[in-house]
Every structure is written in C-alpha cells, then in structure tokens.
XYZ file of N, CA and C in Angstrom:
630
model
N -2.346 4.720 1.570
C -1.182 5.750 1.539
C -0.729 6.216 2.982
N 0.475 6.186 2.858
C 1.530 7.048 4.301
C 0.690 8.530 4.686
N 0.480 8.657 5.607
C -0.083 10.107 5.707
C 0.920 10.845 6.975
N 0.475 12.219 7.415
C 1.128 13.103 8.087
C 1.163 12.829 9.559
N 0.504 11.475 9.879
C 0.295 11.271 11.456
C 1.596 10.810 12.261
N 1.801 11.360 12.834
C 3.063 11.056 13.755
C 2.745 10.214 14.723
N 3.858 9.581 15.744
C 3.971 8.510 16.774
C 2.742 8.947 17.783
N 1.720 8.557 18.190
C 0.652 8.637 19.062
C -0.347 9.709 18.577
N -0.418 10.282 17.357
C -1.249 11.441 16.695
C -2.605 10.989 16.350
N -2.579 9.780 15.721
C -3.505 9.271 15.060
C -4.256 7.946 15.443
N -5.270 7.424 15.357
C -6.011 6.292 15.783
C -5.756 5.104 15.048
N -5.744 3.765 15.399
C -5.172 3.080 14.698
C -6.586 2.169 14.063
N -6.710 2.000 12.619
C -8.169 1.202 12.087
C -8.096 -0.273 12.836
N -9.293 -0.423 13.614
C -9.219 -1.720 13.977
C -9.176 -2.705 13.449
N -9.575 -2.757 12.236
C -9.476 -3.851 11.000
C -8.022 -3.782 10.401
N -7.137 -3.481 10.724
C -5.824 -3.030 10.177
C -4.703 -2.092 11.171
N -3.903 -2.991 11.762
C -3.085 -2.429 12.649
C -2.206 -1.629 11.870
N -1.844 -1.585 10.767
C -0.666 -1.083 10.184
C -1.591 0.467 9.779
N -2.802 0.664 9.734
C -3.597 1.950 9.281
C -3.966 2.485 10.269
N -3.218 3.828 10.093
C -3.319 5.091 10.686
C -4.730 5.696 10.675
N -5.820 6.060 11.128
C -6.531 7.163 11.092
C -6.564 8.338 10.739
N -6.693 9.465 9.955
C -6.481 10.537 9.927
C -5.324 11.092 9.717
N -4.615 12.493 9.546
C -3.857 12.879 8.818
C -3.932 13.228 7.313
N -3.195 13.829 6.620
C -3.133 13.920 5.286
C -1.980 12.830 4.617
N -3.020 12.206 3.595
C -1.815 11.422 2.357
C -0.613 12.214 1.866
N 0.436 11.593 2.221
C 1.422 12.208 1.725
C 2.020 11.649 -0.073
N 2.648 12.673 -0.812
C 2.576 12.279 -2.066
C 3.540 13.357 -2.792
N 3.882 13.048 -3.988
C 5.054 13.877 -4.640
C 3.960 15.027 -5.365
N 4.239 16.163 -5.097
C 3.442 17.394 -5.504
C 3.303 17.790 -6.968
N 4.404 17.525 -7.602
C 4.416 17.939 -8.949
C 4.469 17.224 -10.349
N 4.182 15.588 -9.703
C 3.934 14.665 -10.564
C 4.950 14.094 -11.586
N 6.520 14.795 -11.122
C 7.503 14.280 -11.476
C 8.667 14.078 -10.868
N 9.237 12.805 -10.467
C 10.005 12.569 -9.449
C 11.397 11.911 -9.764
N 12.559 12.435 -9.519
C 13.930 11.969 -9.791
C 14.391 10.993 -8.710
N 15.191 10.094 -9.144
C 15.965 9.107 -8.217
C 17.252 9.022 -8.669
N 18.295 8.867 -7.892
C 19.739 8.334 -8.153
C 19.926 7.449 -7.263
N 21.090 6.699 -8.055
C 21.861 5.631 -7.262
C 23.206 5.821 -6.826
N 23.643 5.423 -5.371
C 24.674 5.596 -4.681
C 25.585 4.844 -5.888
N 26.770 5.150 -6.100
C 27.907 4.594 -7.095
C 28.490 3.800 -6.460
N 28.656 3.278 -5.068
C 29.727 2.143 -4.590
C 28.906 0.867 -4.584
N 27.642 0.470 -4.930
C 26.812 -0.224 -4.893
C 26.934 -1.306 -3.531
N 27.083 -2.674 -3.473
C 27.136 -3.610 -2.348
C 28.303 -4.483 -2.772
N 29.695 -4.140 -2.265
C 30.671 -4.761 -2.226
C 30.452 -6.179 -1.133
N 29.891 -5.697 -0.379
C 29.620 -6.867 0.762
C 28.993 -8.014 -0.317
N 28.232 -7.961 -1.025
C 27.074 -8.849 -1.498
C 27.408 -8.921 -2.908
N 28.841 -8.385 -3.588
C 28.778 -8.395 -4.794
C 27.791 -7.953 -5.879
N 27.060 -6.714 -5.524
C 26.052 -6.467 -6.661
C 26.372 -4.927 -6.879
N 26.593 -4.721 -7.938
C 26.701 -3.493 -8.550
C 25.922 -2.077 -8.621
N 26.328 -1.299 -8.547
C 25.346 0.141 -8.744
C 24.612 -0.023 -9.789
N 24.732 -0.646 -11.064
C 24.252 -0.652 -12.378
C 23.239 -2.030 -12.384
N 23.256 -2.846 -11.305
C 22.550 -4.094 -11.428
C 21.301 -3.314 -10.119
N 21.579 -2.770 -8.969
C 20.621 -1.870 -8.496
C 19.660 -0.801 -9.172
N 20.496 -0.084 -10.194
C 19.786 0.481 -10.881
C 18.708 0.250 -11.938
N 19.242 -1.232 -12.607
C 18.490 -1.826 -13.487
C 17.126 -2.200 -12.633
N 17.031 -2.761 -11.287
C 16.149 -3.166 -10.492
C 15.213 -2.032 -10.259
N 15.831 -1.143 -9.960
C 15.047 0.193 -9.592
C 14.018 0.921 -10.497
N 14.744 1.085 -11.969
C 14.140 1.633 -13.126
C 13.027 0.278 -13.344
N 13.304 -0.822 -13.148
C 11.892 -1.827 -13.466
C 10.900 -1.882 -12.572
N 11.623 -1.488 -11.294
C 10.039 -1.352 -10.317
C 9.402 -0.167 -10.347
N 9.950 0.968 -10.753
C 9.213 1.890 -10.905
C 8.244 1.998 -12.193
N 8.622 1.441 -13.422
C 8.208 1.325 -14.462
C 6.909 0.188 -14.292
N 7.080 -0.535 -12.977
C 5.702 -1.681 -12.566
C 4.641 -1.180 -12.189
N 5.221 0.051 -11.379
C 4.461 0.852 -10.357
C 3.445 1.654 -11.414
N 4.345 2.476 -12.083
C 3.531 3.477 -12.884
C 2.776 3.034 -14.419
N 3.021 1.857 -14.415
C 2.369 1.240 -15.867
C 1.292 0.386 -15.463
N 0.909 0.518 -14.326
C -0.119 -0.307 -13.597
C -1.678 0.339 -14.175
N -2.661 -0.468 -14.356
C -3.970 0.043 -14.764
C -4.579 0.294 -13.472
N -4.989 1.752 -13.565
C -5.915 1.851 -12.442
C -7.454 1.553 -12.526
N -8.032 1.084 -11.724
C -9.678 0.846 -11.340
C -10.405 2.059 -12.442
N -11.179 1.667 -13.385
C -11.780 2.373 -14.233
C -11.038 2.806 -15.361
N -9.470 2.612 -15.682
C -8.903 2.700 -16.830
C -7.740 3.875 -16.040
N -7.114 4.150 -17.375
C -5.706 5.062 -17.029
C -4.650 4.359 -16.199
N -3.783 5.239 -16.000
C -2.270 5.084 -15.592
C -2.165 6.083 -14.416
N -1.381 5.831 -13.206
C -1.308 6.838 -12.062
C -0.657 8.063 -12.725
N -1.117 8.951 -11.917
C -0.516 10.204 -12.683
C 0.807 10.552 -12.041
N 1.977 10.224 -12.510
C 2.991 10.257 -11.560
C 4.499 10.112 -12.784
N 5.396 10.762 -12.888
C 6.316 10.342 -13.773
C 7.796 10.329 -12.899
N 8.267 9.335 -13.314
C 9.865 9.348 -12.323
C 10.952 8.891 -13.428
N 11.877 9.476 -13.177
C 13.118 10.011 -13.940
C 14.441 9.462 -13.253
N 15.126 8.911 -14.168
C 16.737 8.056 -13.289
C 17.769 9.389 -13.350
N 17.910 9.920 -12.599
C 19.243 10.892 -12.690
C 20.734 10.572 -12.281
N 20.977 9.122 -12.737
C 22.385 8.575 -12.540
C 22.624 8.634 -11.145
N 24.322 8.411 -11.307
C 24.846 7.764 -10.064
C 25.227 9.205 -9.397
N 25.419 9.242 -8.036
C 26.302 9.914 -7.278
C 27.088 9.743 -6.186
N 27.946 10.199 -5.345
C 29.140 9.895 -4.954
C 28.432 9.794 -3.106
N 27.179 10.812 -2.970
C 26.761 11.113 -1.534
C 26.084 9.505 -1.146
N 26.391 9.026 0.140
C 25.952 8.134 0.465
C 25.111 8.145 1.875
N 24.428 9.393 2.128
C 24.050 9.727 3.203
C 22.557 10.265 3.147
N 21.823 9.596 4.251
C 20.312 10.048 4.383
C 20.155 11.285 4.978
N 19.507 12.212 4.224
C 19.358 13.274 4.725
C 18.691 14.276 3.549
N 18.145 15.603 4.349
C 17.167 16.409 3.290
C 18.173 17.552 3.980
N 18.389 18.513 2.842
C 18.856 19.886 3.237
C 17.666 20.622 2.735
N 17.740 21.841 3.934
C 16.599 22.770 3.419
C 16.836 23.943 2.400
N 18.569 23.892 2.372
C 18.886 25.195 1.786
C 19.909 24.975 0.625
N 19.813 23.404 0.216
C 20.509 23.405 -0.748
C 19.805 22.445 -1.641
N 20.462 21.630 -3.237
C 19.704 20.876 -3.869
C 19.947 18.955 -3.147
N 19.072 18.630 -3.426
C 18.731 17.386 -2.715
C 18.490 16.222 -3.673
N 19.068 14.933 -3.392
C 19.074 13.720 -4.326
C 17.930 12.895 -3.801
N 17.259 12.078 -4.110
C 16.334 10.739 -3.925
C 17.373 9.502 -3.986
N 18.198 9.383 -2.968
C 19.405 8.436 -3.410
C 18.654 6.787 -3.115
N 18.681 5.659 -3.487
C 18.865 4.250 -3.311
C 20.444 3.936 -3.114
N 20.651 3.431 -1.878
C 21.855 3.090 -1.177
C 21.794 1.657 -0.696
N 23.067 1.024 -0.633
C 23.152 -0.177 0.341
C 23.641 0.617 1.454
N 23.568 -0.647 2.514
C 24.339 -0.556 3.777
C 25.222 -1.424 4.167
N 26.583 -1.642 3.723
C 27.439 -2.794 3.626
C 27.997 -2.813 5.229
N 28.338 -1.876 5.912
C 29.280 -1.725 7.253
C 28.521 -2.009 8.368
N 26.942 -1.780 8.470
C 26.458 -1.798 9.779
C 24.823 -1.535 9.024
N 24.050 -1.543 10.373
C 22.665 -1.188 10.326
C 21.947 -0.155 11.646
N 22.397 1.261 11.133
C 22.469 1.901 12.206
C 20.660 2.324 13.108
N 20.082 1.068 12.392
C 18.362 1.305 12.894
C 18.113 0.051 13.663
N 17.111 0.298 14.280
C 16.078 -0.585 15.248
C 16.128 -1.929 14.094
N 16.167 -2.897 14.938
C 15.587 -3.969 13.544
C 16.661 -4.584 12.791
N 18.238 -4.817 13.634
C 19.037 -5.068 12.543
C 19.304 -6.038 11.203
N 18.490 -7.686 12.445
C 18.504 -8.634 11.889
C 17.185 -9.196 11.172
N 15.929 -8.006 11.163
C 14.810 -8.399 10.801
C 14.317 -7.188 9.588
N 15.252 -6.132 9.782
C 14.559 -5.571 8.552
C 15.232 -5.615 7.557
N 14.767 -5.457 6.232
C 15.554 -5.466 4.867
C 15.760 -4.208 4.372
N 15.241 -3.122 4.449
C 15.576 -2.113 3.808
C 14.664 -0.906 4.637
N 14.576 0.545 4.222
C 14.317 1.520 5.156
C 14.178 2.517 4.132
N 12.831 3.225 4.034
C 12.817 4.220 3.103
C 12.229 5.458 3.883
N 12.964 6.532 4.137
C 12.787 7.984 4.926
C 12.327 8.836 3.920
N 11.095 9.053 4.276
C 10.459 10.696 3.411
C 10.242 11.765 4.384
N 10.834 13.025 3.644
C 10.761 14.400 4.251
C 9.645 14.881 3.634
N 8.581 15.277 4.318
C 7.458 16.212 4.069
C 6.804 17.118 4.693
N 6.009 17.848 3.899
C 5.398 19.181 4.634
C 4.133 18.508 5.905
N 4.702 18.506 6.926
C 3.630 18.015 7.866
C 2.212 18.511 7.834
N 2.107 19.590 7.191
C 0.674 20.402 7.105
C -0.130 20.222 5.709
N 0.517 19.475 4.716
C -0.150 19.394 3.322
C -0.020 17.903 3.137
N 1.320 17.376 3.253
C 1.780 16.034 2.816
C 2.778 15.754 1.715
N 2.861 16.847 1.221
C 3.805 17.055 0.240
C 5.212 16.544 0.697
N 5.550 15.571 -0.233
C 6.865 14.883 0.018
C 7.953 15.763 -0.529
N 9.183 16.093 0.027
C 10.250 16.773 -0.340
C 11.234 15.641 -0.845
N 11.368 14.711 -0.234
C 13.033 14.185 -0.503
C 12.471 12.526 0.342
N 13.199 11.787 -0.519
C 13.395 10.164 -0.301
C 14.552 9.738 -0.543
N 14.958 8.848 0.575
C 16.231 8.282 0.615
C 15.782 6.730 1.003
N 16.488 5.408 0.189
C 16.136 4.223 0.389
C 17.345 3.548 1.056
N 17.368 2.911 1.826
C 19.021 2.493 2.309
C 18.349 0.798 2.725
N 19.402 0.125 1.602
C 19.121 -1.581 1.884
C 20.031 -1.956 2.738
N 19.381 -3.107 3.570
C 20.334 -3.825 4.588
C 20.966 -4.969 4.229
N 21.872 -4.447 3.232
C 23.064 -5.463 2.776
C 23.770 -6.077 4.060
N 24.024 -5.530 4.916
C 25.318 -6.057 6.114
C 24.406 -7.034 6.630
N 23.390 -6.797 6.984
C 22.688 -8.100 7.401
C 21.974 -9.553 6.866
N 21.592 -8.891 5.571
C 20.669 -9.846 4.770
C 21.554 -10.526 3.441
N 21.247 -11.746 3.171
C 22.108 -12.562 2.163
C 21.188 -11.887 0.875
N 21.647 -10.938 0.506
C 20.638 -10.327 -0.884
C 21.305 -11.319 -2.261
N 19.778 -11.553 -3.247
C 20.342 -12.415 -4.320
C 19.556 -11.948 -5.323
N 20.412 -11.876 -6.458
C 19.747 -11.383 -7.679
C 19.256 -12.602 -9.089
N 18.858 -13.435 -8.393
C 18.806 -15.089 -9.427
C 17.583 -15.446 -9.122
N 17.017 -16.055 -9.830
C 15.647 -16.804 -9.751
C 16.056 -18.165 -9.038
N 17.161 -18.673 -8.657
C 17.552 -19.962 -8.434
C 18.148 -19.693 -6.808
N 18.010 -20.373 -6.119
C 18.553 -20.461 -4.503
C 18.557 -19.232 -4.020
N 17.044 -18.538 -4.153
C 16.980 -17.241 -3.968
C 16.815 -17.117 -2.210
N 17.409 -16.409 -1.817
C 17.321 -15.896 -0.474
C 16.564 -14.403 0.067
N 17.332 -13.402 0.332
C 16.591 -12.107 0.184
C 16.654 -11.451 -1.049
N 15.458 -11.804 -2.016
C 15.620 -11.410 -3.150
C 15.546 -9.827 -3.160
N 16.618 -9.225 -3.953
C 16.715 -7.885 -4.136
C 15.410 -7.100 -4.917
N 15.312 -7.957 -6.143
C 14.063 -7.149 -6.625
C 12.691 -7.085 -5.888
N 12.651 -8.484 -5.315
C 11.105 -7.996 -4.339
C 11.307 -6.887 -3.162
N 12.587 -6.841 -2.813
C 12.808 -5.522 -1.996
C 12.703 -4.300 -2.456
N 13.085 -4.067 -3.587
C 13.296 -3.348 -4.571
C 11.628 -2.472 -5.078
N 11.205 -3.486 -5.374
C 9.335 -2.948 -5.607
C 9.054 -2.616 -4.224
N 8.761 -3.275 -3.519
C 8.273 -2.891 -1.992
C 8.870 -1.537 -1.845
N 9.933 -1.239 -1.651
C 10.512 0.041 -1.479
C 9.775 1.354 -2.203
N 9.856 0.810 -3.573
C 9.563 1.760 -4.090
C 7.965 2.256 -4.191
N 7.331 1.195 -3.637
C 5.763 1.815 -3.143
C 5.820 2.797 -1.900
N 6.748 2.389 -1.004
C 6.894 3.266 0.077
C 7.543 4.729 -0.370
N 8.467 4.705 -1.553
C 9.201 6.014 -2.099
C 7.973 6.533 -2.784
N 6.768 6.232 -3.454
C 6.051 6.948 -3.852
C 4.822 7.287 -2.697
N 4.805 6.851 -1.792
C 3.858 7.366 -0.664
C 3.346 6.403 -0.141
N 3.241 5.344 -0.420
C 2.523 4.105 0.110
C 2.825 3.247 1.716
N 2.056 2.978 2.082
C 2.523 2.429 3.562
C 2.228 0.914 3.590
N 2.322 0.433 4.496
C 2.313 -0.903 4.723
C 0.543 -1.298 4.408
N 0.385 -2.603 3.796
C -0.825 -2.846 3.579
C -1.191 -4.111 4.628
N -2.349 -4.284 5.080
C -2.926 -5.577 5.448
C -3.091 -6.746 4.792
N -3.173 -6.399 3.202
C -3.294 -7.749 2.822
C -2.423 -8.539 2.466
N -2.373 -9.878 3.313
C -1.192 -10.553 2.683
C -0.556 -10.980 1.850
N -1.172 -10.927 0.777
C -0.778 -11.126 -0.967
C -0.402 -9.880 -1.664
N -0.535 -8.745 -0.620
C 0.123 -7.331 -1.681
C 1.695 -7.262 -1.304
N 2.046 -6.708 -2.516
C 3.568 -6.240 -2.480
C 3.745 -5.584 -1.248
N 2.722 -4.564 -0.553
C 3.262 -4.073 0.175
C 2.936 -4.224 1.759
N 2.570 -5.478 1.813
C 2.455 -6.347 3.069
C 3.596 -6.225 3.697
N 3.818 -6.003 5.198
C 4.834 -5.723 5.852
C 5.883 -6.694 6.131
N 5.370 -8.222 5.754
C 6.357 -9.251 6.146
C 6.812 -9.908 4.844
N 8.019 -10.299 4.758
C 8.893 -11.152 3.712
C 9.027 -12.294 4.003
N 8.996 -13.450 3.494
C 9.714 -15.015 3.598
C 11.157 -15.173 2.580
N 11.915 -15.341 3.347
C 13.175 -16.088 2.358
C 12.554 -16.238 1.318
N 12.938 -16.218 0.354
C 12.836 -17.110 -0.795
C 11.739 -16.897 -1.979
N 11.275 -16.192 -1.264
C 9.875 -15.578 -2.408
C 10.522 -14.755 -3.264
N 9.798 -14.660 -4.586
C 9.715 -13.620 -5.591
C 8.387 -13.148 -6.036
N 7.542 -13.561 -5.213
C 6.266 -13.205 -5.689
C 5.530 -11.555 -5.641
N 6.639 -10.924 -4.463
C 6.580 -9.536 -4.367
C 7.252 -8.318 -5.827
N 7.594 -9.224 -6.530
C 8.024 -8.683 -7.913
C 7.052 -7.733 -8.518
N 5.547 -8.256 -8.685
C 4.585 -8.033 -9.065
C 3.327 -7.411 -8.227
N 2.950 -6.819 -8.834
C 1.556 -6.103 -7.823
C 0.244 -6.808 -7.996
N 0.085 -6.530 -6.703
C -1.616 -7.081 -6.634
C -2.476 -5.948 -6.593
N -3.806 -6.003 -6.804
C -4.880 -4.928 -6.715
C -4.838 -4.461 -5.579
N -4.740 -4.827 -4.479
C -4.339 -3.790 -3.402
C -3.297 -2.621 -3.704
N -2.352 -3.101 -4.018
C -1.147 -1.840 -4.412
C -1.860 -1.015 -5.340
N -2.266 -1.482 -6.442
C -2.574 -0.474 -7.405
C -3.753 0.439 -7.060
N -4.418 -0.344 -5.981
C -5.478 1.024 -5.437
C -5.019 1.914 -5.032
N -4.051 1.306 -3.947
C -3.348 2.659 -3.102
C -2.674 3.579 -3.953
N -1.873 3.061 -4.963
C -1.113 4.216 -5.943
C -1.999 4.899 -6.448
N -3.209 4.330 -7.438
C -4.161 5.213 -7.786
C -5.009 6.215 -6.808
N -5.074 5.904 -5.704
C -5.754 6.540 -4.953
C -4.622 7.941 -4.715
N -3.365 8.035 -4.912
C -2.524 8.947 -4.343
C -2.461 9.646 -5.792
N -2.203 9.209 -7.039
C -2.016 9.776 -8.110
C -3.157 9.470 -9.167
N -4.347 9.921 -9.013
C -5.450 9.452 -9.436
C -5.175 9.927 -11.012
N -5.614 8.907 -12.087
C -5.659 8.551 -13.477
C -6.072 10.147 -14.156
N -5.409 10.708 -14.824
C -5.877 12.135 -15.755
C -5.540 13.388 -14.764
N -5.075 13.029 -13.446
C -5.068 14.471 -12.782
C -3.324 15.118 -13.264
C-alpha cells in the first residue's frame, strides 16, 4: 500500500527499494469511490473517451472482483460518474471534485517525459491516510498507445489496470510478475490480469467483510 510518508520521512525496506517503512496506509474511507472520464479522449492516438471508459470500467471490475486470501472480495465499490469537460489535475478544498481519467496529448509536464506511461496523483489526509481525490493522467504525448491484441506497443489496457491499482491506494510492488511492478516492457499484455501479490495488497487495504 501507498503510505503517508513524504520524501525523506521514512526509511526504505532493505528487501524492496520501492517500499517505505512507516506512515499510515492510504485508503478511500467510505468504501464507495466514483470516477469520471475527460470527454476529449486522445485525438493524437485516435482513442475516444468511450474506449478509455470501457478499459477503466473493466480494470476496476478486475480489481474489486478479486478473491481475497481466506475468501471474500475487497470491501470497496466503484461507480462510473460519466464524462466531464474538466482536464485539470487538481483538488478543490472548498467545492466538489471529480476523480478524472484523462489523456495528455499536447505535452507531458512532469519528469520522465520519455519514460513515464501515466501518473496517478492522490490527495490525502497526511494524518489519517484518507484519500480525498485521485486524478489519472495518461502520457499519450510521448507513448504510442495501442488498443489491440496485435502489434502491441504501449498497451492501454495494461496501463489502465496498473493505474487503477494506484487509484485504489496501492504503491509499486517489487514482485516482477505483479501488475503493480514499476517497469513495463513495450508489447506486453500480461499486466491486464492480476497476480497474487496485487490481490494481497488490495485486500490488505480493504479487507473482505469490512
């Protein structure tokens, strides 16, 4: 799970450089989470917003239908709130917010323009770990996104399943077979499905029956 640890605040697990020791795990506190789709899609890659919506819906179904160790399903529900015009990654403390999935066609305003496939930004309570907002930006500016099973390059479905894990509160995994592993090899589609490490992480955040 991702935690409230900020840069330099927690130590690193010697067995896993991605894992910080300390802080409180991040989680959606009410057990019901909504998401919205930015309506423009990716004109650069020829991918409509409805296509992204179908992948996001399928990704969340994959996560929340996973069988937890010991039985049962993760105790979180996901709802599609449709399309929005807003394309900003932001959190407004004084007004309503939408948890938006969006493409970045025109530029990638973050570090790693050539190496980052997508970025999920979580806004959370630094004391409790409660997540307030999540926005997912997909780097269509730099990456040749594909939506087929043939001639796969940067597989959009794999990217979406991985980012859905971050959306729900998961950090990167050190298991190279896990969907939440930090690296992606162009042409792969195996991240479309979950591995035991992924499921164990989600069920730790949202135990079955709670």
